[in-house]
Coordinates of C-alpha atoms and ligand atoms in Angstrom, one line a residue:
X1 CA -12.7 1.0 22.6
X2 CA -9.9 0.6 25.2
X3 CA -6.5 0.5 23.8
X4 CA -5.8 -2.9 26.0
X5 CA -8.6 -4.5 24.0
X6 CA -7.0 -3.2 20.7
X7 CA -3.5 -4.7 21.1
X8 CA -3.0 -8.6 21.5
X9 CA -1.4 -9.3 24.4
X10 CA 2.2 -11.2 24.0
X11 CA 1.1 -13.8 25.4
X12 CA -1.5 -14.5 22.6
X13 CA 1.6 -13.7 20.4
X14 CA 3.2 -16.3 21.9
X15 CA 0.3 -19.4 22.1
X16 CA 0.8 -18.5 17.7
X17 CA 4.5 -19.2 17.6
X18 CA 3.7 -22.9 19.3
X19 CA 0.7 -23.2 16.7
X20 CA 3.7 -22.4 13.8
X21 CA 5.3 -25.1 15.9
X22 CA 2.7 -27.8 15.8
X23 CA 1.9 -26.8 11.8
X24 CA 5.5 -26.9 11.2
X25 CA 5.1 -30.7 12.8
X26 CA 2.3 -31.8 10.9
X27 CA 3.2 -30.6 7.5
X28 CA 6.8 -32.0 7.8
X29 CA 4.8 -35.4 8.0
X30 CA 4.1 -35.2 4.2
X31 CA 7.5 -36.2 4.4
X32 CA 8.8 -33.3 1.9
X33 CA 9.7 -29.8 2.3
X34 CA 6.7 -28.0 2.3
X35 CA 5.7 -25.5 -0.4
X36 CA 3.3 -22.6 -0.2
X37 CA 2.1 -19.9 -2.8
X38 CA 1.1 -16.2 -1.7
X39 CA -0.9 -14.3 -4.4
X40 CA -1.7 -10.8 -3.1
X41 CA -3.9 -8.4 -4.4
X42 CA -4.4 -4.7 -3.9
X43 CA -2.7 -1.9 -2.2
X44 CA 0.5 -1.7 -0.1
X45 CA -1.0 -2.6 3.2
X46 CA -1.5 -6.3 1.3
X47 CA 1.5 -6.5 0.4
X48 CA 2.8 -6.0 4.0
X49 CA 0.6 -8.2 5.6
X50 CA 1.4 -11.1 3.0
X51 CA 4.9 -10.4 3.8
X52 CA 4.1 -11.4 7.3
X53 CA 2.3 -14.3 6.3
X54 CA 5.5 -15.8 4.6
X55 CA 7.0 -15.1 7.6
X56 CA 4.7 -17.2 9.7
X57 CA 4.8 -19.8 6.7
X58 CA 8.4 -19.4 6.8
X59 CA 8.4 -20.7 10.3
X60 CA 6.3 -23.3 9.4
X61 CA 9.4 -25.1 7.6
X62 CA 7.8 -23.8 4.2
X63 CA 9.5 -22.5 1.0
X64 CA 7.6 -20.7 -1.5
X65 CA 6.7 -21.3 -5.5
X66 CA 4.4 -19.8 -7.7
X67 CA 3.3 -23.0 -9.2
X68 CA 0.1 -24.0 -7.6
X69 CA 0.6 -28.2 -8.8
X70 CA 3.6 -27.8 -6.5
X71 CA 2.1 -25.9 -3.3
X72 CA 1.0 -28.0 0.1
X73 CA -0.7 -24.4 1.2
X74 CA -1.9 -21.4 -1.3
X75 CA -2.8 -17.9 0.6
X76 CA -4.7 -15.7 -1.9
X77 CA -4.6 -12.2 -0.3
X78 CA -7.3 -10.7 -1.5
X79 CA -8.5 -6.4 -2.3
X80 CA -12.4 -5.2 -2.1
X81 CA -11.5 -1.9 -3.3
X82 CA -13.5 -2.3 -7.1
X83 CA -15.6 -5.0 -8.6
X84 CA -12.9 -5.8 -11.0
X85 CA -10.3 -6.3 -8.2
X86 CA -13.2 -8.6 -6.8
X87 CA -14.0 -10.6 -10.2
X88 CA -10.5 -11.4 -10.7
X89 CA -10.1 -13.2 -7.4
X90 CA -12.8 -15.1 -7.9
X91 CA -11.9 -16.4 -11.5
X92 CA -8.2 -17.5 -9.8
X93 CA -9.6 -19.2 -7.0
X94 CA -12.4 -21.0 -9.5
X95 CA -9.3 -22.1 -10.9
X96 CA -7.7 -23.6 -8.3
X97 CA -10.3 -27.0 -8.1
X98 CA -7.8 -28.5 -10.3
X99 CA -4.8 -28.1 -8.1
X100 CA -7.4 -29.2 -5.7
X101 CA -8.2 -32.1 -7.3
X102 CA -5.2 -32.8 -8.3
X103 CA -3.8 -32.4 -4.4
X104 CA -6.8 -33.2 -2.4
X105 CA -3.7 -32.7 0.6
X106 CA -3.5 -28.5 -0.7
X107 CA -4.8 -26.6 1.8
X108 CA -6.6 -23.2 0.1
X109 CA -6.4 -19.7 2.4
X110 CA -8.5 -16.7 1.0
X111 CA -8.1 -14.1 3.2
X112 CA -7.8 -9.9 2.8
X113 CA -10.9 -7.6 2.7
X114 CA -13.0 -9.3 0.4
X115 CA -12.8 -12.2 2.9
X116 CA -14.0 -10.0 5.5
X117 CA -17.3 -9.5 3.5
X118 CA -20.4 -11.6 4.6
X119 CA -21.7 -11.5 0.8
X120 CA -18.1 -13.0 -0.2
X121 CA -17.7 -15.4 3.2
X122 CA -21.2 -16.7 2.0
X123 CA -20.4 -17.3 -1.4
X124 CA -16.9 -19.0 -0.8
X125 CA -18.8 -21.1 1.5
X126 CA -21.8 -22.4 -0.9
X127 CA -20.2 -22.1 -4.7
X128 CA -16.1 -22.6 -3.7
X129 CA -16.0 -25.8 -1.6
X130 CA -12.5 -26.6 -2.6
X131 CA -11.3 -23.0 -0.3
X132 CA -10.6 -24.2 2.9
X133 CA -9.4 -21.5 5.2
X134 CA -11.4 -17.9 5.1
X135 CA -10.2 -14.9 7.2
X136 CA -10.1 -11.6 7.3
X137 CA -7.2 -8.5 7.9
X138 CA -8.5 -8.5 11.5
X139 CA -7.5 -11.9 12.0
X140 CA -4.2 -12.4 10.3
X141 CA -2.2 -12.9 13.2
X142 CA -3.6 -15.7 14.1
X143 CA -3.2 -17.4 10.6
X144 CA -1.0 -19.9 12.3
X145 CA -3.6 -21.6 14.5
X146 CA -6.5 -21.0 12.1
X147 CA -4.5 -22.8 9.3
X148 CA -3.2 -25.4 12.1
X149 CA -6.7 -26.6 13.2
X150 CA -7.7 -26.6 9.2
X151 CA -4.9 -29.6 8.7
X152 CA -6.0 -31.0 11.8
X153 CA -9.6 -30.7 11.6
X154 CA -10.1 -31.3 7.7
X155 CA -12.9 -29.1 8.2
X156 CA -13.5 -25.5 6.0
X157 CA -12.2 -22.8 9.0
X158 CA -14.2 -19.5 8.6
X159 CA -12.8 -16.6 10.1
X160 CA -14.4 -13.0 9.8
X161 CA -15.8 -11.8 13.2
X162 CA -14.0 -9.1 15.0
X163 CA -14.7 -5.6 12.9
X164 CA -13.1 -3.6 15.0
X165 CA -9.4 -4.8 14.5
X166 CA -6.5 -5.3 16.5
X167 CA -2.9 -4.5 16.7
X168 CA -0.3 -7.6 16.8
X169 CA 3.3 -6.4 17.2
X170 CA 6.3 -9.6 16.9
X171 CA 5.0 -11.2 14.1
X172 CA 7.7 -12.7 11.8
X173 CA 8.0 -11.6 8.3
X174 CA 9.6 -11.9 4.6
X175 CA 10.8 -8.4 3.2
X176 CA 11.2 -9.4 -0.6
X177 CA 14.7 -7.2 -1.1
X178 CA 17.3 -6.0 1.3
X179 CA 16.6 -2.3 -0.6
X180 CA 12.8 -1.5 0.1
X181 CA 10.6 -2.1 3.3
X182 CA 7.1 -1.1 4.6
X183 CA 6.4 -0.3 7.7
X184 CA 2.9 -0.2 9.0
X185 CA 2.1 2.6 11.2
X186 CA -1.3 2.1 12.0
X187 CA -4.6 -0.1 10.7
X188 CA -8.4 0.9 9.4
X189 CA -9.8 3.6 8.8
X190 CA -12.6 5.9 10.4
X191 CA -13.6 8.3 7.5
X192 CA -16.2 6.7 5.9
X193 CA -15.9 8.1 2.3
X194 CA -19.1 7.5 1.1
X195 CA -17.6 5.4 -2.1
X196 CA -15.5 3.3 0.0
X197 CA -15.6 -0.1 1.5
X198 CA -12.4 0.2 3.5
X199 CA -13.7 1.4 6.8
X200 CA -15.8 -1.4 6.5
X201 CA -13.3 -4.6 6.3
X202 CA -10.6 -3.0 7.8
X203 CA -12.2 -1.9 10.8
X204 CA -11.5 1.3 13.3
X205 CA -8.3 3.3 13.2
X206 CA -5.4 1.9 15.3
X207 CA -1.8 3.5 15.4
X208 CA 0.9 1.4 16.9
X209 CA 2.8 2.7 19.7
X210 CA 5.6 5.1 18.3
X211 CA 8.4 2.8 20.1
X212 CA 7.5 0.0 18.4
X213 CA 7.6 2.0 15.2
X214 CA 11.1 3.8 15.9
X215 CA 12.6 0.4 17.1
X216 CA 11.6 -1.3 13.8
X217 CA 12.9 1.5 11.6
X218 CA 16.0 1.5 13.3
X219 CA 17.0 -2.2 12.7
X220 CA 15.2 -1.7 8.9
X221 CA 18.2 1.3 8.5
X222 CA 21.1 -0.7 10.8
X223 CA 20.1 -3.5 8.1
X224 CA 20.8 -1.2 5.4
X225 CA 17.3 -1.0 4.3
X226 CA 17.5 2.1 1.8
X227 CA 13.9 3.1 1.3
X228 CA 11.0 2.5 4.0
X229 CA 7.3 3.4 3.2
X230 CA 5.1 4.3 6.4
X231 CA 1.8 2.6 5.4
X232 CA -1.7 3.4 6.9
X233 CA -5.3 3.9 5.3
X234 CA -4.8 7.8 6.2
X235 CA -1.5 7.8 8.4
X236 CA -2.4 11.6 9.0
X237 CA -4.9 10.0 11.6
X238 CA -2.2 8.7 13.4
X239 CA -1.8 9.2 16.9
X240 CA -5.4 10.2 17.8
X241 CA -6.3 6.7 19.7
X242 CA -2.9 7.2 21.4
X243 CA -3.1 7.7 25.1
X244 CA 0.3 10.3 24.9
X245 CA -0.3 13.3 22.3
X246 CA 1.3 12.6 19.5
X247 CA 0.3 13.3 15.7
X248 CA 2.0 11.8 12.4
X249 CA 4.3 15.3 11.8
X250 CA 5.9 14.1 15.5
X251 CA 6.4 10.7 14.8
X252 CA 8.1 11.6 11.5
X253 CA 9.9 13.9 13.2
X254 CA 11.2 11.3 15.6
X255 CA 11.8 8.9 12.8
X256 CA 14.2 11.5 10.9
X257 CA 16.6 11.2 14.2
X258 CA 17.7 7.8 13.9
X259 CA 20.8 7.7 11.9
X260 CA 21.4 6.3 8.3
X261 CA 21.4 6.3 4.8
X262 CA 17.9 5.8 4.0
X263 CA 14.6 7.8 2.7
X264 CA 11.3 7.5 4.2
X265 CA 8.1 8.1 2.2
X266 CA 4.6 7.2 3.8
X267 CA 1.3 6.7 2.3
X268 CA -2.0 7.7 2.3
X269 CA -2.5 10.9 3.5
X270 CA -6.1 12.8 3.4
X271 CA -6.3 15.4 2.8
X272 CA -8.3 16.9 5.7
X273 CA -6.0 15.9 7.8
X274 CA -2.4 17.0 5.8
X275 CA -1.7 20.5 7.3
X276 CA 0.9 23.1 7.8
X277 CA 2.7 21.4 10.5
X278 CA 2.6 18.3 8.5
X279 CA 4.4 20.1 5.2
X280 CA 6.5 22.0 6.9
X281 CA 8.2 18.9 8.8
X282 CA 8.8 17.1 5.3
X283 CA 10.8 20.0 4.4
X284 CA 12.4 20.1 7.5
X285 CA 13.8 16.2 7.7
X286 CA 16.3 15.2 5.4
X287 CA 15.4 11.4 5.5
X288 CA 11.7 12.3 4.6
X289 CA 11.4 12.3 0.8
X290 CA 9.9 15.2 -0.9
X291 CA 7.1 13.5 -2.4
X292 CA 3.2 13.7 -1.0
X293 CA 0.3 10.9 -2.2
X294 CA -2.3 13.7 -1.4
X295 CA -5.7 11.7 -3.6
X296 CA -8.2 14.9 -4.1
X297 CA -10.9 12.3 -5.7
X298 CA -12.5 14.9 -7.3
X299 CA -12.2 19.2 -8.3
X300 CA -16.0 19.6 -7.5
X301 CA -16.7 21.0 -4.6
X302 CA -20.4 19.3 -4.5
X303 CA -18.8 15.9 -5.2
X304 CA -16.4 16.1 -2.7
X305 CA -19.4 16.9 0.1
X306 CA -21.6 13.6 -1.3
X307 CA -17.9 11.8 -1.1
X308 CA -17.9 12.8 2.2
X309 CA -14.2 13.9 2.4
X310 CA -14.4 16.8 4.3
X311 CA -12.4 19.5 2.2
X312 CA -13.5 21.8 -0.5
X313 CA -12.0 22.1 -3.9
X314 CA -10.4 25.9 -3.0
X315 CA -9.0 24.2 0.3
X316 CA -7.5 21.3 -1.0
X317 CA -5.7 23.7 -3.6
X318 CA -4.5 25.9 -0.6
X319 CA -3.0 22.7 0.8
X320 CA -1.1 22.2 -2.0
X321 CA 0.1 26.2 -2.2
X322 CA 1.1 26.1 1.1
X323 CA 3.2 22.4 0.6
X324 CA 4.9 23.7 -2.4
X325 CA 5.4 27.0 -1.1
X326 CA 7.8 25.3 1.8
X327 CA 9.0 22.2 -0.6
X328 CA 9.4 23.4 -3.9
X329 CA 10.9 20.6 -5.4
X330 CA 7.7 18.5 -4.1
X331 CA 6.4 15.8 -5.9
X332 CA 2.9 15.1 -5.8
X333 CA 0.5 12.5 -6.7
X334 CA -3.0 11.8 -6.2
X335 CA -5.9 9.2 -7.1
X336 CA -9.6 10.4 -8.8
X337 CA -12.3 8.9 -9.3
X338 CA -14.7 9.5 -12.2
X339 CA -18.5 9.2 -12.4
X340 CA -19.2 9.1 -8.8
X341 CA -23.2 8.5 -8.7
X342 CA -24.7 11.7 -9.7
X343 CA -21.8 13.4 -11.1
X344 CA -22.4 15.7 -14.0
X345 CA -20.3 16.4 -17.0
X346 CA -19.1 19.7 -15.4
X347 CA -18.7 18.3 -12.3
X348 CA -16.3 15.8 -13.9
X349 CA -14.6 18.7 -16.3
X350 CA -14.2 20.3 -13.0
X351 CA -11.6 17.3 -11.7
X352 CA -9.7 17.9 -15.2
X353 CA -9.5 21.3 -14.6
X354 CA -8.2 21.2 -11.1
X355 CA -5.6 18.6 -12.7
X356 CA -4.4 21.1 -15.3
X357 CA -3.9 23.7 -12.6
X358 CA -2.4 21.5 -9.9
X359 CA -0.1 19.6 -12.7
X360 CA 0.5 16.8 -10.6
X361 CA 3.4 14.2 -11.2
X362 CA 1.1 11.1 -11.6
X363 CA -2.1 10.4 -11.3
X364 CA -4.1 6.6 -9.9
X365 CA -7.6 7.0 -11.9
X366 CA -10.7 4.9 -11.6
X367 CA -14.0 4.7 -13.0
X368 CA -16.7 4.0 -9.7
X369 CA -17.3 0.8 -8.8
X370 CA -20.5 0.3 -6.5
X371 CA -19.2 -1.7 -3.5
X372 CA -22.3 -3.2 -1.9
X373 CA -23.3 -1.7 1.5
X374 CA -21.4 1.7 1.3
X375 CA -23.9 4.8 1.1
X376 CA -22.9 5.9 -2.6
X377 CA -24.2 2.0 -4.0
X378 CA -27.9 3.7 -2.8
X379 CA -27.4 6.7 -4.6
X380 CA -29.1 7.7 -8.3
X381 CA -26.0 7.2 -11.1
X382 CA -27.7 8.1 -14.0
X383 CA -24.6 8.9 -16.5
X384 CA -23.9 6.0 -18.5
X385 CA -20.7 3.6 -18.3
X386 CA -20.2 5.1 -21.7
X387 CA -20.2 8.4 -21.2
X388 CA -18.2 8.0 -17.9
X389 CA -15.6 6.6 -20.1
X390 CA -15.1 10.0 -22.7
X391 CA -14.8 11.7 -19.2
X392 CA -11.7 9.5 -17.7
X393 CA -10.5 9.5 -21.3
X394 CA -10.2 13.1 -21.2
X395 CA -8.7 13.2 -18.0
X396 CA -6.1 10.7 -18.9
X397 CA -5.5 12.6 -22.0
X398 CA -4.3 15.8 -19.5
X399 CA -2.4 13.7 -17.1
X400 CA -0.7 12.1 -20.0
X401 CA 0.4 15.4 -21.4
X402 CA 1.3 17.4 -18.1
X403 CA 3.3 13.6 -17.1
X404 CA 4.9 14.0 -20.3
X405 CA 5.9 17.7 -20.0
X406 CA 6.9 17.3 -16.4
X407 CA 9.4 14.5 -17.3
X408 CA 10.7 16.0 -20.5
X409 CA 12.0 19.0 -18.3
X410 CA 14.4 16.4 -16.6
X411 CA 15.9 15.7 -19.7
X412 CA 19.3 17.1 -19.2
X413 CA 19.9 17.1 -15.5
X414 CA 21.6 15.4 -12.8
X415 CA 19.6 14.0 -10.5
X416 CA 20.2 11.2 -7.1
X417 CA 18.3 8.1 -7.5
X418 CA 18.2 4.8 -5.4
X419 CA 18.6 1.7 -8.0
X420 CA 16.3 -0.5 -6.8
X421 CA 16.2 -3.8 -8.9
X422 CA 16.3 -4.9 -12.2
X423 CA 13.9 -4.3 -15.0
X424 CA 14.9 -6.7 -17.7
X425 CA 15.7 -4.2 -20.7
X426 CA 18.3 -4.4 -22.8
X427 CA 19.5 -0.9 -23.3
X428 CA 18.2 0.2 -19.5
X429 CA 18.6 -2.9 -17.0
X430 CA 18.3 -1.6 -13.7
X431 CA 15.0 0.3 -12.2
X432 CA 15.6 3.4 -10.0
X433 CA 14.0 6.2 -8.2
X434 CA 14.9 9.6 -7.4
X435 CA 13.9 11.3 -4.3
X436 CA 10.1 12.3 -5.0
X437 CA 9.8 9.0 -6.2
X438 CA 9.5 9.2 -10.2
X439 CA 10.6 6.0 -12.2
X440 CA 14.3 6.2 -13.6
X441 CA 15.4 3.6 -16.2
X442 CA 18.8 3.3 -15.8
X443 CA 22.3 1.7 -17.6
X444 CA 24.5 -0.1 -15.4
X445 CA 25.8 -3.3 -13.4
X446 CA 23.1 -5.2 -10.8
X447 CA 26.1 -4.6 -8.3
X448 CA 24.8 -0.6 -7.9
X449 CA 21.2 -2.4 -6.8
X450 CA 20.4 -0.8 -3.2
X451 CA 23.2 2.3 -4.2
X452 CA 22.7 5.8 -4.8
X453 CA 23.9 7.4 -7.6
X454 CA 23.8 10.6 -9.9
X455 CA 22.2 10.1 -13.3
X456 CA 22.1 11.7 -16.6
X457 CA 18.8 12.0 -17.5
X458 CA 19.2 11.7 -21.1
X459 CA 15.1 10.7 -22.3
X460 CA 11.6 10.6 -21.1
X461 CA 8.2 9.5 -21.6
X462 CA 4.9 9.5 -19.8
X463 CA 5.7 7.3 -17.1
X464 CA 9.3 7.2 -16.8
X465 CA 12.8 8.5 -17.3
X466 CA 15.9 7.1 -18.8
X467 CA 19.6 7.8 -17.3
X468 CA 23.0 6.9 -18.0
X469 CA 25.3 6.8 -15.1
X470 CA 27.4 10.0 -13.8
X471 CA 30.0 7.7 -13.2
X472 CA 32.4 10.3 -11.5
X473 CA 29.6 11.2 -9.1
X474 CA 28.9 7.8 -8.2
X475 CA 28.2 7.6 -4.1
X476 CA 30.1 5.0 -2.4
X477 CA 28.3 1.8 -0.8
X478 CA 26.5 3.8 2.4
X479 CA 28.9 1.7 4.8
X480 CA 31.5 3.9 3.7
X481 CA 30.2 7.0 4.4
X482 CA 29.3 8.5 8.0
X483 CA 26.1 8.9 8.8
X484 CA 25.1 12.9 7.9
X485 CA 21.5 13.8 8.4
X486 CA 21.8 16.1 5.5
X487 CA 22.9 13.4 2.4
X488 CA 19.5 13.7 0.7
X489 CA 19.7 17.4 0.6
X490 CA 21.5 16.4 -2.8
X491 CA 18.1 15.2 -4.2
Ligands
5AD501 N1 -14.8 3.0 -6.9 C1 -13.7 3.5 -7.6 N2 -12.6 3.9 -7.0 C2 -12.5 3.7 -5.6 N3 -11.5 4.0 -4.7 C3 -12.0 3.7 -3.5 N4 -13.2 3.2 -3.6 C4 -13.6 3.2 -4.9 C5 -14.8 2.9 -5.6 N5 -15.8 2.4 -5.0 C6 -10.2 4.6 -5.1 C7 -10.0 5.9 -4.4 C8 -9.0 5.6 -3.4 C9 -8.2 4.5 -4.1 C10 -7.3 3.6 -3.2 O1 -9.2 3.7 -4.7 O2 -9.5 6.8 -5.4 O3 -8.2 6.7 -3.0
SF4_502 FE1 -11.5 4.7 1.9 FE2 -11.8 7.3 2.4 FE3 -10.7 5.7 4.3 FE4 -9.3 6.3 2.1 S1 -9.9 7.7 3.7 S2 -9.6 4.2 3.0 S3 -10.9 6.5 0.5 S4 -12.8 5.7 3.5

């Protein structure tokens, strides 16, 4: 498709902010403030597109609650990924015909990728009466005219055409602290794992235009914004629809020149596409963090061709070689799943062996979860829930020991973390991380939130360390310090 019909034009941009206008108008006539509710679901990408839905609702004169019996408008944000993700939407928006009842006035928005679903559109629209406003990722910018002509109209708005997607720069948003931002880099996906529904709801790859990319990073680090995430379904893809030639390992490299205190980490990265020039830019930019989401899926060569994810088992563990060869102090993570149809004991051992010799940092695991209309759902799965289950136990049971070992080696040292909120313990109040990401539970005052600073690590656990402060190595507020390119070398 032709990139002018991939990006909304700004004058499409601009017929929204007068629809946030007219909505602002017409819920003000309730005659109080307006309140909305945004319950999001899923992965990072959700998260960033809900915070640009508050920022539409924002503009729309509303303030936000988490009581549903309070809300004029509730957005539930929704995730397709498993059937469990999926069955817990629905039980919270079965819920929600009481508020309805209650507020025949509250205006119900389901959108996300299970919105984008026929099989879900179709079932909102016969068995959940009381939603009022379905839509899909593709359609998000235009939440404030689709949510303007439901109050007008009274009538249920259902919004999923479009598979392809779009890319809509200018839209407002609500980052939830000063310390942490995402930044979407581009949308969809075009791999087509054979297990996944993404490429489906999402629709075709997209990358934004590396200006607008650079030019929102730079105000996010003018702002003092200490962390920011590059998000995309596989940012290794990006570039490719670009008109100029440019890959991910050259826009990070562009990134890492604007000036600041301030990390960047990205996710997801496939594998197929993570390569030499790739690792050896991390290690090159002192504002990239050394820390690489690389999911494998699974250690079996034959369940990785069925998956469809274009790498072997031997060259995924070159990959890693190579990336820790040039970033030694890497950390790496990675997601599995277990029981893919067809998937033999072995084959599953196999994933827990390529675990033990990878020893990764963390690990996202999940049991498969057919998702309707995706090749794997067609294929013969004849192990049994149960025995799928000894086999994730036993791979939890590794990661839970190599987690364990990993972290107790920290005990003792002094390492540079980012405090980055609060975590409502006693003995270890404030939440931190240190460059590759790892969870640091911290003493201290919530006046060091959004600061560096050296900790002690003084204990561990499986999913987290605990630090007390090196208070003579503190690192002044940022704005004190000029702006070196080589600050996180300290990491
Ligand atoms: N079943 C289980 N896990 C899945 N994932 C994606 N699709 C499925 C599925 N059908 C996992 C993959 C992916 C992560 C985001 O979710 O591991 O990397
Ligand atoms: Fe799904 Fe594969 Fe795309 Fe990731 S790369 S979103 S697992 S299809």
């Amino acid at each position: 498709m032709e990139r002018t019909q991939v990006v909304v034009p700004a004058g499409e941009i601009e017929r929204q902010r007068d629809f946030i206008r007219k909505t602002a108008q017409e819920l003000a006539r309730r005659g109080h403030p307006p309140l909305a509710v945004v319950d999001t679901y899923g992965c990072q990408q959700n998260v960033a597109d809900s915070q640009r839905l508050m920022g539409m609702l924002r503009d729309m004169g509303c303030a936000f609650t988490q009581d549903p019996d309070a809300a004029d408008v509730i957005v539930i944000n929704t995730c397709a990924i498993r059937d469990n993700a999926e069955k817990k939407v629905f039980g919270v928006v079965g819920q929600l015909v009481h508020a309805k009842e209650r507020n025949p006035e509250l205006i119900i928005c389901l959108c996300g990728c299970m919105a984008q679903q026929e099989s879900v559109a179709k079932k909102i629209k016969a068995s959940y009466r009381h939603v009022d406003l379905v839509f899909g990722p593709q359609a998000l910018w235009k939440f404030p005219e689709l949510l303007f002509e439901t109050l007008q109209s009274r009538k249920r708005v259902f919004s999923i055409e479009n598979v392809h997607g779009s890319i809509a720069e200018g839209l407002p948003v609500v980052r939830e602290s000063g310390v942490k931002a995402w930044v979407s880099i581009m949308y969809g996906c075009n791999n087509f794992c054979s297990y996944c529904i993404v490429p489906y709801v999402r629709g075709r790859e997209r990358s934004r235009e590396p200006e607008d990319i650079l030019a929102e990073v730079r105000q996010l680090a003018a702002e003092g914004y200490r962390e920011i995430t590059l998000l995309g379904q596989n940012v290794n893809s990006y570039g490719k629809d670009l008109e100029r030639s440019m890959d991910f390992a050259d826009l990070l490299a562009e990134i890492d020149k604007i000036p600041g205190d301030y990390l960047i980490r990205f996710m997801t990265s496939h594998p197929k596409d993570a390569g030499e020039k790739l690792f050896d830019t991390m290690a090159r930019c002192s504002h990239v963090a050394k820390q690489l989401h690389l999911p494998v899926q699974s250690g079996n060569s034959r369940v990785l061709r069925v998956m469809n994810r274009g790498y072997t088992r031997e060259q995924y563990l070159e990959k890693v070689r190579y990336a820790r060869s040039v970033m030694p102090e890497l950390t790496l993570t990675s997601d599995i799943i277990i029981g893919f149809p067809g998937e033999t004991e072995a084959e599953a051992m196999d994933t827990v062996s390529l675990i033990e010799e990878v020893r990764y940092d963390a690990l996202f695991t999940f049991i498969y979860s057919p998702r309707p209309g995706t090749p794997a759902a067609q294929m013969p799965d004849p192990a049994s829930r149960a025995e799928k289950q000894v086999w994730f136990d036993r791979l939890l049971e590794a990661q839970n020991r190599i987690s364990g070992e990993l972290h107790r080696a920290y005990v003792g040292r002094t390492v540079r973390v980012l405090v980055d909120g609060e975590c409502g313990d006693k003995r270890w109040p404030l939440s931190s991380r240190t460059n590759g990401g790892r969870l640091v539970h911290l003493d201290g005052g919530r006046d060091l939130i959004g600061q560096y600073v050296d900790a002690d690590i003084v204990d561990s656990n499986t999913w987290a360390l605990f630090g007390t402060l090196a208070d003579s190595q503190r690192v002044p507020p940022c704005g004190d310090r000029p702006n070196s390119p080589h600050d996180h070398n300290a990491f």
